[in-house]
Short mmCIF file of C-alpha atoms in Angstrom, two decimals:
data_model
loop_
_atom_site.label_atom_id
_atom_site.label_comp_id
_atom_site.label_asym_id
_atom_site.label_seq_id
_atom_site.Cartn_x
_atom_site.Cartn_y
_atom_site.Cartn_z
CA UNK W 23 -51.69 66.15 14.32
CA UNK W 24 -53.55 69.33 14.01
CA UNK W 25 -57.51 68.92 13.25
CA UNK W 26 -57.59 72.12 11.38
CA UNK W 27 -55.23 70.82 8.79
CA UNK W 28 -58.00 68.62 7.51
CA UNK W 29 -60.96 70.81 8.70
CA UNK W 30 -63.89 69.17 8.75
CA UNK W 31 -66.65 69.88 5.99
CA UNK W 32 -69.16 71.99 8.03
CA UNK W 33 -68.62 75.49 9.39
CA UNK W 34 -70.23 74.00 13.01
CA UNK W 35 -67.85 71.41 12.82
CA UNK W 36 -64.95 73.45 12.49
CA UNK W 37 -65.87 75.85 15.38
CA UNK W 38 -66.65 72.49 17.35
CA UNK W 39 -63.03 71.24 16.77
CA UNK W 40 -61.67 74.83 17.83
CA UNK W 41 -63.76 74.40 20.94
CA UNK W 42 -62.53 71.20 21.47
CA UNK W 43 -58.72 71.96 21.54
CA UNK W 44 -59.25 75.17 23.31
CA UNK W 45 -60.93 73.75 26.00
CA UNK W 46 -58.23 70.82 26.72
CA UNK W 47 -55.63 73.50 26.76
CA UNK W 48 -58.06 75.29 29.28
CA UNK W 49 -58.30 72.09 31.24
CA UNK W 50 -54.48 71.78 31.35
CA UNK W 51 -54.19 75.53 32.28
CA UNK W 52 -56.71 75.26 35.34
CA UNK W 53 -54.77 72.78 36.57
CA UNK W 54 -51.93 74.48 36.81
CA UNK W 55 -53.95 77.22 38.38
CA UNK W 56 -54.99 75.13 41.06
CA UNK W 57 -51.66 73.79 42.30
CA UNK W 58 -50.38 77.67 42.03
CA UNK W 59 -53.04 78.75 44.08
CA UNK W 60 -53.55 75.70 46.41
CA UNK W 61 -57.70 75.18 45.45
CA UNK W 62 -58.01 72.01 46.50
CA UNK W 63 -62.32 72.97 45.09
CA UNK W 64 -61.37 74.07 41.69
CA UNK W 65 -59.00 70.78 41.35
CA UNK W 66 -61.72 68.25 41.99
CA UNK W 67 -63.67 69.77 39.36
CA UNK W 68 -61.05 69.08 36.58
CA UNK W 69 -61.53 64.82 36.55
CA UNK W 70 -64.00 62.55 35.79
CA UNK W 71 -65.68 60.71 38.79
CA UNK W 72 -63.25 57.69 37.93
CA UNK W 73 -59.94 59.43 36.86
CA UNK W 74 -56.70 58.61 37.46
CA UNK W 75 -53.54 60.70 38.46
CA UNK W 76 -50.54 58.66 38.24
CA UNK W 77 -46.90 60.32 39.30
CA UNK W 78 -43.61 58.67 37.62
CA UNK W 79 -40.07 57.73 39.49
CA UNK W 80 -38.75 58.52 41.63
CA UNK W 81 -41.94 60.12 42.99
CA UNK W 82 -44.54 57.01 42.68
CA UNK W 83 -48.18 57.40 43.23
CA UNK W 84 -51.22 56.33 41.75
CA UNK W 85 -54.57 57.16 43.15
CA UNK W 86 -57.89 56.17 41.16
CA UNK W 87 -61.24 58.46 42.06
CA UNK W 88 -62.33 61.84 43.14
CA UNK W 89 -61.57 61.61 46.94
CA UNK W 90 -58.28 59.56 46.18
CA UNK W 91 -57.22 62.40 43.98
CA UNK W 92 -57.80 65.60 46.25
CA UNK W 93 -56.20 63.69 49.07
CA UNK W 94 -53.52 62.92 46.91
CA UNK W 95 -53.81 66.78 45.95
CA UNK W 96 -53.57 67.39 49.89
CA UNK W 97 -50.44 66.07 50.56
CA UNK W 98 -48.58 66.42 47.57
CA UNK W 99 -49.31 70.34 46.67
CA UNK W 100 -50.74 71.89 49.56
CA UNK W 101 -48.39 71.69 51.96
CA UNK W 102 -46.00 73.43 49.84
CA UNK W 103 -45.32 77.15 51.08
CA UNK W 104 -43.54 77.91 47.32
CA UNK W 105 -45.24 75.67 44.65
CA UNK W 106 -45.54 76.87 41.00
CA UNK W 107 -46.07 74.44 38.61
CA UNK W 108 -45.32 75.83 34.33
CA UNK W 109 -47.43 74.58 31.82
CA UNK W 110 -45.74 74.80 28.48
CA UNK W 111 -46.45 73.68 25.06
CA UNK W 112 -48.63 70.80 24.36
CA UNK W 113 -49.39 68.14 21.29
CA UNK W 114 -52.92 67.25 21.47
CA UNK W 115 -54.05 64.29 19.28
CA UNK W 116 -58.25 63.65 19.57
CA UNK W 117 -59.17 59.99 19.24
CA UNK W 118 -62.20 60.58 17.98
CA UNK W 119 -65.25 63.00 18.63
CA UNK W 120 -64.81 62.73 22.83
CA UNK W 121 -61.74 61.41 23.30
CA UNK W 122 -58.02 62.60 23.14
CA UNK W 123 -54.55 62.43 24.59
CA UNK W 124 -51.76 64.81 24.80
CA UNK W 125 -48.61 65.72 26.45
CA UNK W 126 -47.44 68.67 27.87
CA UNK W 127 -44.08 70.01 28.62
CA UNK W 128 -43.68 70.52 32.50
CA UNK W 129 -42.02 71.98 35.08
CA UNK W 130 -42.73 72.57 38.96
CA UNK W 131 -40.68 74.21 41.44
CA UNK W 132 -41.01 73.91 45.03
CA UNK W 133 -39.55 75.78 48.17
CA UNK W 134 -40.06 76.21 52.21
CA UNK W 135 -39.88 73.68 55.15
CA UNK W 136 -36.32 72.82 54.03
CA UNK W 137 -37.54 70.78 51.22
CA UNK W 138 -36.32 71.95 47.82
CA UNK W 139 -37.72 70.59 44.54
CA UNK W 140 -37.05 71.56 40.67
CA UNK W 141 -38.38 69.37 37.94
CA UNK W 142 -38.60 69.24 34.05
CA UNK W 143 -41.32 66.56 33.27
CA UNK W 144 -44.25 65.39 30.27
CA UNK W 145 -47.37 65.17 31.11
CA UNK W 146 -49.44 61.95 29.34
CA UNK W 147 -52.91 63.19 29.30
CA UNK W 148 -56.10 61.11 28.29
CA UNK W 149 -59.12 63.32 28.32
CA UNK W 150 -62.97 62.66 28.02
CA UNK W 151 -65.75 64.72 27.01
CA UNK W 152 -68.72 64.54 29.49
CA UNK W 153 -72.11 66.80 29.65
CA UNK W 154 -70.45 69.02 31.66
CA UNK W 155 -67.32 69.96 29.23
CA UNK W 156 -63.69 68.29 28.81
CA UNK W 157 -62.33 66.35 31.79
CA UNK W 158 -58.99 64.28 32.81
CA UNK W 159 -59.64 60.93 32.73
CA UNK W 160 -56.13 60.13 33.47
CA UNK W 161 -52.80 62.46 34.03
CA UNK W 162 -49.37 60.51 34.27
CA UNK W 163 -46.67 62.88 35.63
CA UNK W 164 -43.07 61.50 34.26
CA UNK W 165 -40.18 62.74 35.00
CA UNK W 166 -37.49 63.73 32.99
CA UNK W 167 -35.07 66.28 35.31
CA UNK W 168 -35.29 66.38 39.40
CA UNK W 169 -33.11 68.12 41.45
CA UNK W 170 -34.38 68.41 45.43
CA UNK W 171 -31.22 70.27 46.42
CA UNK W 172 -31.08 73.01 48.30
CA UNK W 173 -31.21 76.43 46.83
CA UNK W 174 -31.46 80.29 47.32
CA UNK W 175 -33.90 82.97 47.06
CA UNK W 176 -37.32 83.94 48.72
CA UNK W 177 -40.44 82.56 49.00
CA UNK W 178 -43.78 84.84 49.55
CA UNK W 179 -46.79 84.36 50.78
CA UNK W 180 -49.89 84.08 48.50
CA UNK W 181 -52.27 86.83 48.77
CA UNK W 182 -56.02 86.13 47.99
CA UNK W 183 -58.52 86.98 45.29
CA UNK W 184 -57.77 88.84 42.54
CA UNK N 13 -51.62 92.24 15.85
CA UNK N 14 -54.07 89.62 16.08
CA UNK N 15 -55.59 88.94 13.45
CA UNK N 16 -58.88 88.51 15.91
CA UNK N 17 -59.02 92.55 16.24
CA UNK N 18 -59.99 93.34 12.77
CA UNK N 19 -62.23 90.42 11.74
CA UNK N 20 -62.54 89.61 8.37
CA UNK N 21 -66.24 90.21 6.79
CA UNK N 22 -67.47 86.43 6.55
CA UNK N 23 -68.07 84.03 9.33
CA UNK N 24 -65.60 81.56 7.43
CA UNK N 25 -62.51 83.49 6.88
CA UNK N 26 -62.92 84.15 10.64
CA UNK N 27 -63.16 80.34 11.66
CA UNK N 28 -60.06 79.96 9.17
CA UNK N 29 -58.13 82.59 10.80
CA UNK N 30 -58.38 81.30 14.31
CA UNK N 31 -57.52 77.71 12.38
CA UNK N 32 -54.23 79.17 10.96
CA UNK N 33 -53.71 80.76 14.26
CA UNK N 34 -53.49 77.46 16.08
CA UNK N 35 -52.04 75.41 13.37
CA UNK N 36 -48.96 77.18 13.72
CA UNK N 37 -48.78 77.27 17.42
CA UNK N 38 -49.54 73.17 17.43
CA UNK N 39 -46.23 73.52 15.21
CA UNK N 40 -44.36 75.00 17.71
CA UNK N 41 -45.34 72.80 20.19
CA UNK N 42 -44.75 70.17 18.00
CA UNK N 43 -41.38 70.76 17.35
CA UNK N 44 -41.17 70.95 21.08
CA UNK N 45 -42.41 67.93 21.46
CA UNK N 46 -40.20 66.18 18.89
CA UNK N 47 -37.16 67.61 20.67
CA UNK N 48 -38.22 66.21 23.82
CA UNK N 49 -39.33 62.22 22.83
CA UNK N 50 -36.40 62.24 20.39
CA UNK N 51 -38.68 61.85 17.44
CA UNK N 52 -36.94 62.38 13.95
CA UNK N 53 -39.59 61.08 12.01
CA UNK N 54 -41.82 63.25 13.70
CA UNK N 55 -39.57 66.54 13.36
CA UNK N 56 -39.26 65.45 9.50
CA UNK N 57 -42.51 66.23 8.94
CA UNK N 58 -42.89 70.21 10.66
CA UNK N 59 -40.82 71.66 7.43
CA UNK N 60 -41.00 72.45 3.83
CA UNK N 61 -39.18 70.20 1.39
CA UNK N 62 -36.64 73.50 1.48
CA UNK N 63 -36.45 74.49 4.92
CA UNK N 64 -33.72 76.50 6.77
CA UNK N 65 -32.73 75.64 10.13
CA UNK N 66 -30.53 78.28 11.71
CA UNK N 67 -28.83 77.96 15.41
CA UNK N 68 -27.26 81.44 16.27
CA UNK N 69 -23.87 82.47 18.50
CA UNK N 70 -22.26 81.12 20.45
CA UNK N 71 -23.55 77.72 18.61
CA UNK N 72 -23.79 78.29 15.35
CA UNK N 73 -25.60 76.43 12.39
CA UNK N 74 -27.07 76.37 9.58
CA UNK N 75 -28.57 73.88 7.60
CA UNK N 76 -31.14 73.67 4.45
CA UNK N 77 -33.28 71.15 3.19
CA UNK N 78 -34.88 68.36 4.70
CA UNK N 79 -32.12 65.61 4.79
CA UNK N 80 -29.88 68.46 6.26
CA UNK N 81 -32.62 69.23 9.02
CA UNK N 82 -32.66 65.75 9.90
CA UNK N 83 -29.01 65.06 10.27
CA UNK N 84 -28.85 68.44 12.36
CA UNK N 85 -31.55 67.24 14.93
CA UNK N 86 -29.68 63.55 14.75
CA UNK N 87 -26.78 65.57 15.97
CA UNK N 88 -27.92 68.46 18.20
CA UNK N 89 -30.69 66.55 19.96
CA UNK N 90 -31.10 63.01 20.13
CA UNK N 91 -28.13 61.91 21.75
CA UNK N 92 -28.72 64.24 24.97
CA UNK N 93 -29.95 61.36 27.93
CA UNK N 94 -31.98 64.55 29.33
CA UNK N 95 -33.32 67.67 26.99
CA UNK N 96 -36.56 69.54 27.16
CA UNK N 97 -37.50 72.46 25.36
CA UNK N 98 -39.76 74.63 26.87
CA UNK N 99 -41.94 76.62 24.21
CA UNK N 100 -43.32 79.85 26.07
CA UNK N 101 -45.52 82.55 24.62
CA UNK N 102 -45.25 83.62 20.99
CA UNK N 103 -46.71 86.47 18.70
CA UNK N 104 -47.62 85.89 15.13
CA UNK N 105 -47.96 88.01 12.43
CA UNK N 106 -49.91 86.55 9.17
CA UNK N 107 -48.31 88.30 6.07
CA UNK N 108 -50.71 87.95 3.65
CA UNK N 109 -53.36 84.25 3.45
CA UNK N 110 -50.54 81.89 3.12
CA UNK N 111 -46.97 83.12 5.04
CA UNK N 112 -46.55 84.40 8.71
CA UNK N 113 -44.09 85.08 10.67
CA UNK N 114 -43.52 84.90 14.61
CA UNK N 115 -41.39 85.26 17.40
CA UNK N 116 -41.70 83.04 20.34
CA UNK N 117 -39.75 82.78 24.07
CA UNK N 118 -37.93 79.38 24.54
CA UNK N 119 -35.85 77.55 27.22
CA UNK N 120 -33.69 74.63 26.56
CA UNK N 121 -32.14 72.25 29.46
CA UNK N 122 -30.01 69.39 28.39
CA UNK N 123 -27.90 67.28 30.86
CA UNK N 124 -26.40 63.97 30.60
CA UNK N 125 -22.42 62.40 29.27
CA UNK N 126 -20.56 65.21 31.44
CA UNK N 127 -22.59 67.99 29.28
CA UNK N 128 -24.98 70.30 30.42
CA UNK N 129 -26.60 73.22 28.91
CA UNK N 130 -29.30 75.10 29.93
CA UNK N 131 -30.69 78.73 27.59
CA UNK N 132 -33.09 81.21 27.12
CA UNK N 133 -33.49 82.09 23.65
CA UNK N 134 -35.91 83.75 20.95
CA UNK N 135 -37.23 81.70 17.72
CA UNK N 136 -37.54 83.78 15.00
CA UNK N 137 -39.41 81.88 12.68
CA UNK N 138 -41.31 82.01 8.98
CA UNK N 139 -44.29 79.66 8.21
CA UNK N 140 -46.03 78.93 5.05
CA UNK N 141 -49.61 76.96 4.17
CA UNK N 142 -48.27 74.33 1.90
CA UNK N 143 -50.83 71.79 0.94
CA UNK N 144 -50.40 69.57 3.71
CA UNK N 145 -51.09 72.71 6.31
CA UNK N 146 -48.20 75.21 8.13
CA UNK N 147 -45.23 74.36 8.10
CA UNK N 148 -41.89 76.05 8.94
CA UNK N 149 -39.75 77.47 6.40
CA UNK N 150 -37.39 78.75 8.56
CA UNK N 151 -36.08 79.32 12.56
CA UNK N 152 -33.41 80.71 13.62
CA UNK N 153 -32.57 80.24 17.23
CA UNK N 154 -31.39 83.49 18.98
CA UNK N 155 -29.85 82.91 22.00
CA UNK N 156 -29.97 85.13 25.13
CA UNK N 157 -28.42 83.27 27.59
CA UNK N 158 -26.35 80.35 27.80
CA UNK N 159 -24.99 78.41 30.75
CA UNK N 160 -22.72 75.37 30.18
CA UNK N 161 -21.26 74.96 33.90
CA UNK N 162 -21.99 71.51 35.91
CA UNK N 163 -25.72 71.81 37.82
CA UNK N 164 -27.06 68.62 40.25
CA UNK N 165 -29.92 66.72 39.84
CA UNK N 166 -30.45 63.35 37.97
CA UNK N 167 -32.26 62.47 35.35
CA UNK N 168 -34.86 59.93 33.87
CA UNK N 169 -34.73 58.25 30.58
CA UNK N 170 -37.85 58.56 28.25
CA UNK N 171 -40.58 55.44 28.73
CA UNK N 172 -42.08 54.47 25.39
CA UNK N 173 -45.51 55.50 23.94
CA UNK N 174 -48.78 57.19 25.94
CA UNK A 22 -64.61 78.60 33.29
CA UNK A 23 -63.65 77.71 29.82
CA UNK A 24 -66.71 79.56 27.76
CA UNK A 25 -66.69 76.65 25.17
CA UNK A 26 -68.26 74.73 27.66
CA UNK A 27 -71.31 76.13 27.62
CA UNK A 28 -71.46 77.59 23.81
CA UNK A 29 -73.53 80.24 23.08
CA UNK A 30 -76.62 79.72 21.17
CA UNK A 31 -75.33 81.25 17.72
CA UNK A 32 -72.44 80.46 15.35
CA UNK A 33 -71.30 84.13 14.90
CA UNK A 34 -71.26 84.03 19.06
CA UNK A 35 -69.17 81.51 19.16
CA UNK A 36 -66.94 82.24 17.06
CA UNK A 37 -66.37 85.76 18.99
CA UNK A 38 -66.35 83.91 21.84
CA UNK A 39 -63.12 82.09 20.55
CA UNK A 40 -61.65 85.28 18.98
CA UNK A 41 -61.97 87.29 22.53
CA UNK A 42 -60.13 84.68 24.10
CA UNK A 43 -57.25 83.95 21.58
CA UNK A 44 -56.89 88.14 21.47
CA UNK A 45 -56.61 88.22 25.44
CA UNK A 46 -53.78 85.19 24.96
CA UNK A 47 -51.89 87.26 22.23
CA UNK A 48 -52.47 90.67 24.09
CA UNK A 49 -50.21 88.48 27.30
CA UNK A 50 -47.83 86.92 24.19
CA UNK A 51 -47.52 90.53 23.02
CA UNK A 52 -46.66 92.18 26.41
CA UNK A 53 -43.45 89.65 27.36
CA UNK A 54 -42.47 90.15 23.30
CA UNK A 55 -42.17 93.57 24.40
CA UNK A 56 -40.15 93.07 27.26
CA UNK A 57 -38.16 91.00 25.40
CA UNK A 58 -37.21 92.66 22.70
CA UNK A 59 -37.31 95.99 24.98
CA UNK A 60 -39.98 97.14 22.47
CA UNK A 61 -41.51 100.32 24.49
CA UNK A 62 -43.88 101.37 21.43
CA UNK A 63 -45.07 98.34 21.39
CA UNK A 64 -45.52 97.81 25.39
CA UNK A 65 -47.68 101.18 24.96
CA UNK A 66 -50.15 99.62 22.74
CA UNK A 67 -51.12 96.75 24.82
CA UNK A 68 -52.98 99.21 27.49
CA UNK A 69 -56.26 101.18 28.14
CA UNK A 70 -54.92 105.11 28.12
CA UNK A 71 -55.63 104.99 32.35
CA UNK A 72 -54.29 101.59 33.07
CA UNK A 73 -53.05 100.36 36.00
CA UNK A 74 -49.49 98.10 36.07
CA UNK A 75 -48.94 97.34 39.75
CA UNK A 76 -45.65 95.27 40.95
CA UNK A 77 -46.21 93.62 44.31
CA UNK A 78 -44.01 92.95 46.95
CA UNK A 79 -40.39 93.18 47.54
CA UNK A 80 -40.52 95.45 44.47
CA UNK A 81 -43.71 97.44 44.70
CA UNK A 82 -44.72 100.19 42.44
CA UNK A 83 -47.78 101.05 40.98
CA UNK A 84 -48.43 103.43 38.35
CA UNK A 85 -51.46 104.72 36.62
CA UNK A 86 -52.07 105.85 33.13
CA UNK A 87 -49.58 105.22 29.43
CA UNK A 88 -46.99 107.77 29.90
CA UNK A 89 -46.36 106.69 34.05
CA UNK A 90 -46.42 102.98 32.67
CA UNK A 91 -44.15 103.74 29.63
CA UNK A 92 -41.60 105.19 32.05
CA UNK A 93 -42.06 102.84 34.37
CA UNK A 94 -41.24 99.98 31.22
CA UNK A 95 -38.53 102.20 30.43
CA UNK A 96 -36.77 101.99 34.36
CA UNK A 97 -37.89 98.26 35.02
CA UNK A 98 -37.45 96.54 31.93
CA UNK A 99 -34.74 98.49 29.06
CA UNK A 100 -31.90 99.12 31.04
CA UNK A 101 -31.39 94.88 31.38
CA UNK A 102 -28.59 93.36 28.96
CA UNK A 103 -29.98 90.28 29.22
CA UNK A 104 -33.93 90.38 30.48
CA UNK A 105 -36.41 87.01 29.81
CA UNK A 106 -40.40 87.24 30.88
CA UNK A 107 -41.49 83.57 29.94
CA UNK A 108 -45.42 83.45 30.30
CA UNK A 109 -46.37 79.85 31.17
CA UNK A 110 -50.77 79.17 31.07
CA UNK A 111 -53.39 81.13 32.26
CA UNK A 112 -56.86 80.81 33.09
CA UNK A 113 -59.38 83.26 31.90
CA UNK A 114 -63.05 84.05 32.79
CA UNK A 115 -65.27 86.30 31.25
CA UNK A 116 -67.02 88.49 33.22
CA UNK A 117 -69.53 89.99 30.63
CA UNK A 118 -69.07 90.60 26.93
CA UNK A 119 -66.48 93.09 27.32
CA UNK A 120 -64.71 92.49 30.22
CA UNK A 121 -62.51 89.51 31.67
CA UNK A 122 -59.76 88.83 34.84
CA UNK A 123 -57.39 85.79 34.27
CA UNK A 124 -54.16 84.82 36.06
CA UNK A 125 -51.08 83.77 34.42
CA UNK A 126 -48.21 81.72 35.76
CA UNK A 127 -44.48 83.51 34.80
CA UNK A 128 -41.22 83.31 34.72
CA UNK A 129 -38.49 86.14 34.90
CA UNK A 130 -34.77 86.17 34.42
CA UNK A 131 -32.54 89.19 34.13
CA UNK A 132 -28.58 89.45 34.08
CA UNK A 133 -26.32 91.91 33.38
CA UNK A 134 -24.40 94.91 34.86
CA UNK A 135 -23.75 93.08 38.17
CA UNK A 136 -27.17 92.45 38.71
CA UNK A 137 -29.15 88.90 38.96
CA UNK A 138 -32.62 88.19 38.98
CA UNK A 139 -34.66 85.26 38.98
CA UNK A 140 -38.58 84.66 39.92
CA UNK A 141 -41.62 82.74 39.58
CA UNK A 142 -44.86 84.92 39.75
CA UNK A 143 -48.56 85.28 39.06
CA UNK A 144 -49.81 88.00 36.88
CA UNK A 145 -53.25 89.00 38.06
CA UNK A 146 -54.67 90.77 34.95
CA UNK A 147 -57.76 92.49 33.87
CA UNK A 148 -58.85 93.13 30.21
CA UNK A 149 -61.35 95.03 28.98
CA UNK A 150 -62.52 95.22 25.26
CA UNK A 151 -61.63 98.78 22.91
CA UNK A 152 -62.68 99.73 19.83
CA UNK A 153 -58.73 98.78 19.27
CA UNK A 154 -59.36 95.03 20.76
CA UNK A 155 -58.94 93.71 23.85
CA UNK A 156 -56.29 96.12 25.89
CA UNK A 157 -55.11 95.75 29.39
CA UNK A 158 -56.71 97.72 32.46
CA UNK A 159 -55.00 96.41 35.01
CA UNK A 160 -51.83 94.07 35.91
CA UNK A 161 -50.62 92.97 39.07
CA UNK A 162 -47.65 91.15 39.12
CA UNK A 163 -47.21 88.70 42.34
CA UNK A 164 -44.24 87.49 42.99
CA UNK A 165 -43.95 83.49 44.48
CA UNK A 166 -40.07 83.36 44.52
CA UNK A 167 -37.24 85.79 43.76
CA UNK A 168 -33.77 85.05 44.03
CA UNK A 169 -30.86 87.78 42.94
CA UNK A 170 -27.72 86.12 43.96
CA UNK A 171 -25.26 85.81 40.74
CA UNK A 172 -25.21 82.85 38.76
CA UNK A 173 -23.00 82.24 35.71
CA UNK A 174 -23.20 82.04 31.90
CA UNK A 175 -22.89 84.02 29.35
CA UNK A 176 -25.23 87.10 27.80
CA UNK A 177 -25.84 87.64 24.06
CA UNK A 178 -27.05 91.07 22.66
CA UNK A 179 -30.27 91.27 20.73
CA UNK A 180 -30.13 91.34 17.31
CA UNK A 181 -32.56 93.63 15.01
CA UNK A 182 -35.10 92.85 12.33
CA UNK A 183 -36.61 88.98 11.52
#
C-alpha cells in the first residue's frame, strides 16, 4: 500500500514518509551495489548489529550478526569473478513509523571458475529505522528460478573507482 | 520531463508531485508483484472500475472492466508453477493534475507444465487519480522479443506470507 | 549515502533534496527510453552540450560533445531491430549541491540482422545540475559479461504513438 495515497496531515510528515520509502529503496539499491562491486565495507554497513540474512532452497543459509553476515558475504559473493545481482521493482508496506517490510523482484547471475549460476528470486525484507538511517534487520533470499548450467559469453574484470 | 525540473511555485504542490510520482511507480511494482505471488485480489485492486488490459502480437488480448481483468490474470498468470515479471525503468509524463501516462521496460520468464516463455517488452500505460489514489486505466503490453523454446533450470514453488 | 539520512535543516531543502534525486533517476529512466524506442532527439536532451559517453572494453569508444554522441547513438543503438537497455538500481551520492556520481546496474539485449548481443554492465555516471535540470556529463559504460552467440525467438517491430 502506498503511504502517499493517504498522506499524512502535515507537510513534515509527508516529506518524512517520502524520505522514508526513498531511503529503503536506497538501502535495497546499495546492496546490490555491494555484491556488484565486491565491498565487503559498504555491505556491513547496510544491517543492524543483530540482522539476519537468510538464503532459501536449494541454497540454505542463515547467519544471525554483523561478522556472521560479511563472512557469509565472503564466501558467497566474493569469490565470484562475474557476479551481478538486478534489483527490480519492489512493494514496500511500513508497519508503523520505524518499521517495514517489502519484497523485491530479483535476479543474480554468476560466471568464472566453472561454476555457472542464473536465478529469478523475491526478496522478503524487514527493515528498521535506527539513529543512523534505515537498516536490514532481516533479508530472506527465495528462490523462484535456478539454473547453474553451463553457459557462454565473457566475463571482465572489474576496474576500480569511478 | 520530470516534473522535478520545473517546480511548481508552493512547497505543497511540490511534495504532491514527488507523491504522484511514486504512487504510480509503487503501481507498477505492484502489479509486478501481484504477477509474481499470484495475487488476484491484490491485482483487483491496481485498476479503475473500467480498465483496459491490452496484451499485444504475437499474444494478443484485450479485455475491459474489472471482472474481465480478473479472469484475464486467472488465465494468463496464475497457473504458471514459475513466472516473474521484472519491472525495469520507466518515464512518466503527468498530463494535466489527475492523468499521466508512461512507458516502462519489462521482462517476463515463465516456466513450468512443458511451457516456457521468456520476453522483453514495453508497457505503455495511462493512469488516473481516482479517489482511492493512481490507478491504471489502461496497459498495453508491447512485446519486443519473445522466446518460447525449452531452457534448463528448475524451479521453486511460492512459500506463503513474509 | 542516501541524503535522507541526514536531512537538511529546512523543509524547502529537503524537499529539493528529494526532487534532485528522483530527476537524476528519471534522467537514467529517460536515457534507456531512448534507446528503446531509438528516440535520438530525445537521447540529445539528456546531456551537458560537452559530455562525455565512454563505452569500455571489448567495445571501446569514447566521444565528446552532443553532435559526436548523437552519432555515436545513431551507429550503436538505431540500426538494432530488436535492441533492450533494462536499467536495474543505482546508488547515488551527492557531491555538492549541483553535482553527483552514481552507478547503475544494466542489462542489454540486441537481435537482429544476424547479430546477437547480450550483457550485464555497470554504468558509471556523472550528473551535474543545468538551468534545464539535472543533465548528464559523463557515462561510462562497464561491461561485466557479454555474450554474442545467436539465440532464438522471435523479434517484433516497434510500434508508434501511446
Amino acid at each position: 500500500m502506498s503511504l502517499t495515497e493517504h498522506p499524512p496531515a502535515s507537510l513534515e510528515s509527508r516529506v518524512l514518509a517520502i524520505e522514508d520509502e526513498l531511503a529503503i529503496r536506497n538501502l535495497v539499491a546499495r546492496f546490490a551495489d555491494a555484491c556488484n562491486e565486491r565491498d565487503a565495507a559498504a555491505f556491513r554497513t547496510l544491517w543492524t548489529a543483530d540482522g539476519v540474512w537468510e538464503i532459501g532452497a536449494p541454497n540454505q543459509a542463515l547467519v544471525k550478526g554483523l561478522e556472521a553476515i560479511a563472512d557469509l558475504f565472503d564466501r558467497l559473493v566474493v569469490p565470484w569473478p562475474m557476479f551481478m545481482q538486478l534489483a527490480h521493482s519492489g512493494v514496500i508496506e511500513f508497519q508503523g513509523p520505524d518499521e517495514a517490510v517489502a519484497r523485491f523482484a530479483m535476479r543474480e547471475r554468476g560466471m568464472g571458475d566453472n561454476r555457472y549460476y542464473e536465478n529469478l528470486a523475491v526478496y522478503h525484507d524487514e527493515f528498521v529505522r535506527t539513529p543512523d538511517g534505515w537498516r536490514f534487520k532481516r533479508r530472506r533470499y527465495e528462490y523462484r528460478y535456478l539454473d547453474t548450467s553451463a553457459f557462454g559469453g565473457s566475463l571482465f574484470p572489474l576496474t576500480t573507482g569511478q
